[in-house]
Structures are given as structure tokens and as C-alpha cells.
mmCIF file of C-alpha atoms in Angstrom:
data_model
loop_
_atom_site.group_PDB
_atom_site.id
_atom_site.type_symbol
_atom_site.label_atom_id
_atom_site.label_comp_id
_atom_site.label_asym_id
_atom_site.label_seq_id
_atom_site.Cartn_x
_atom_site.Cartn_y
_atom_site.Cartn_z
ATOM 1 C CA UNK A 1 0.000 0.000 0.000
ATOM 2 C CA UNK A 2 1.307 3.468 -0.858
ATOM 3 C CA UNK A 3 2.364 5.590 2.089
ATOM 4 C CA UNK A 4 0.873 8.798 0.614
ATOM 5 C CA UNK A 5 3.544 11.104 2.022
ATOM 6 C CA UNK A 6 2.189 14.507 3.071
ATOM 7 C CA UNK A 7 4.513 16.959 1.307
ATOM 8 C CA UNK A 8 6.913 17.741 -1.513
ATOM 9 C CA UNK A 9 10.463 16.781 -0.535
ATOM 10 C CA UNK A 10 11.897 19.790 -2.416
ATOM 11 C CA UNK A 11 9.745 22.770 -1.467
ATOM 12 C CA UNK A 12 7.625 21.437 1.423
ATOM 13 C CA UNK A 13 4.270 22.073 -0.307
ATOM 14 C CA UNK A 14 1.420 20.168 1.361
ATOM 15 C CA UNK A 15 0.197 17.245 -0.760
ATOM 16 C CA UNK A 16 -2.912 15.801 0.905
ATOM 17 C CA UNK A 17 -4.119 12.334 -0.142
ATOM 18 C CA UNK A 18 -6.630 13.803 -2.605
ATOM 19 C CA UNK A 19 -4.022 15.979 -4.359
ATOM 20 C CA UNK A 20 -3.712 15.640 -8.119
ATOM 21 C CA UNK A 21 -0.402 17.530 -7.866
ATOM 22 C CA UNK A 22 1.576 14.742 -6.135
ATOM 23 C CA UNK A 23 4.201 12.780 -8.075
ATOM 24 C CA UNK A 24 6.166 9.752 -6.894
ATOM 25 C CA UNK A 25 8.969 7.460 -8.010
ATOM 26 C CA UNK A 26 8.975 3.700 -7.477
ATOM 27 C CA UNK A 27 10.385 4.266 -3.958
ATOM 28 C CA UNK A 28 7.531 6.698 -3.125
ATOM 29 C CA UNK A 29 9.743 9.784 -2.948
ATOM 30 C CA UNK A 30 7.126 12.530 -3.293
ATOM 31 C CA UNK A 31 7.220 15.842 -5.163
ATOM 32 C CA UNK A 32 4.789 18.503 -6.373
ATOM 33 C CA UNK A 33 4.169 19.149 -10.055
ATOM 34 C CA UNK A 34 6.098 22.431 -10.112
ATOM 35 C CA UNK A 35 9.250 20.863 -8.644
ATOM 36 C CA UNK A 36 8.843 17.791 -10.898
ATOM 37 C CA UNK A 37 8.674 19.924 -14.044
ATOM 38 C CA UNK A 38 10.827 22.931 -13.213
ATOM 39 C CA UNK A 39 13.539 21.731 -10.826
ATOM 40 C CA UNK A 40 13.800 17.986 -11.389
ATOM 41 C CA UNK A 41 13.427 17.336 -15.130
ATOM 42 C CA UNK A 42 10.716 14.778 -14.246
ATOM 43 C CA UNK A 43 13.293 12.510 -12.545
ATOM 44 C CA UNK A 44 13.636 11.629 -8.854
ATOM 45 C CA UNK A 45 16.719 13.347 -7.411
ATOM 46 C CA UNK A 46 17.181 10.452 -4.968
ATOM 47 C CA UNK A 47 17.131 7.437 -7.303
ATOM 48 C CA UNK A 48 16.988 8.917 -10.810
ATOM 49 C CA UNK A 49 13.680 7.155 -11.486
ATOM 50 C CA UNK A 50 10.693 8.458 -13.401
ATOM 51 C CA UNK A 51 8.179 10.603 -11.509
ATOM 52 C CA UNK A 52 4.543 9.707 -12.166
ATOM 53 C CA UNK A 53 1.302 11.065 -10.738
ATOM 54 C CA UNK A 54 0.454 9.510 -7.403
ATOM 55 C CA UNK A 55 -2.956 7.831 -7.418
ATOM 56 C CA UNK A 56 -5.674 9.249 -5.197
ATOM 57 C CA UNK A 57 -6.884 6.903 -2.475
ATOM 58 C CA UNK A 58 -10.699 6.888 -2.316
ATOM 59 C CA UNK A 59 -11.936 8.975 0.623
ATOM 60 C CA UNK A 60 -13.894 6.064 2.109
ATOM 61 C CA UNK A 61 -10.650 4.039 2.346
ATOM 62 C CA UNK A 62 -8.692 6.693 4.263
ATOM 63 C CA UNK A 63 -10.185 5.866 7.679
ATOM 64 C CA UNK A 64 -8.798 2.316 7.674
ATOM 65 C CA UNK A 65 -5.786 3.157 5.481
ATOM 66 C CA UNK A 66 -4.617 6.621 6.577
ATOM 67 C CA UNK A 67 -1.967 8.584 4.695
ATOM 68 C CA UNK A 68 1.563 8.957 6.020
ATOM 69 C CA UNK A 69 2.326 11.784 8.427
ATOM 70 C CA UNK A 70 6.135 11.896 8.344
ATOM 71 C CA UNK A 71 7.323 14.958 6.465
ATOM 72 C CA UNK A 72 10.533 14.654 4.446
ATOM 73 C CA UNK A 73 12.179 17.888 3.319
ATOM 74 C CA UNK A 74 15.606 18.420 1.832
ATOM 75 C CA UNK A 75 16.855 21.571 3.607
ATOM 76 C CA UNK A 76 19.231 22.288 0.725
ATOM 77 C CA UNK A 77 16.469 21.835 -1.859
ATOM 78 C CA UNK A 78 16.721 19.376 -4.727
ATOM 79 C CA UNK A 79 19.425 19.017 -7.320
ATOM 80 C CA UNK A 80 18.065 18.069 -10.723
ATOM 81 C CA UNK A 81 19.011 14.764 -12.293
ATOM 82 C CA UNK A 82 19.921 15.034 -15.978
ATOM 83 C CA UNK A 83 17.311 13.399 -18.207
ATOM 84 C CA UNK A 84 18.690 10.099 -19.572
ATOM 85 C CA UNK A 85 17.765 11.088 -23.146
ATOM 86 C CA UNK A 86 19.393 14.485 -23.058
#
């Protein structure tokens, strides 16, 4: 089950479980759309993996499957990963 982390690791923007602006890599590193597009070249700065839109968990499932609460924030911001195709 996805952790649904609560914020962008680069800028700290809140990304609640219903957000359509949350993007994750296969390790669930979480970023907002602006950081994904503008700062990160659509690649995870931690693993280099592709960032894809995080699915929204249906509201009725949140009570028994709550989102994560641990905030991760890189105090130095994020360093972009060069896109593998140039």
C-alpha cells in the first residue's frame, strides 16, 4: 500500500491524499508538479527514477488506510538529475 507522504520533498508544499499535484517514483519519494517539471526534469533526485502522478486513495478508504504523516524535506532543496535522453 502506498504511504501517501504529506509533502513535496523539495519545497515542502502540502500534498494531501486527494491531491492531483503529487508525483512519486517507485520508492515513493514525493514531489509537487512544479518541482517535478521545473527543478527535477521529471526525474527523482534520490534514485533517478521516473516521476509519475500519485494515485488518489478513495476517501472512504482513508479511515482504515490513513496517509503517512512523516514529512521529508531536503533543507538544501533538490538538485536536478539530468534526463537520460538528453
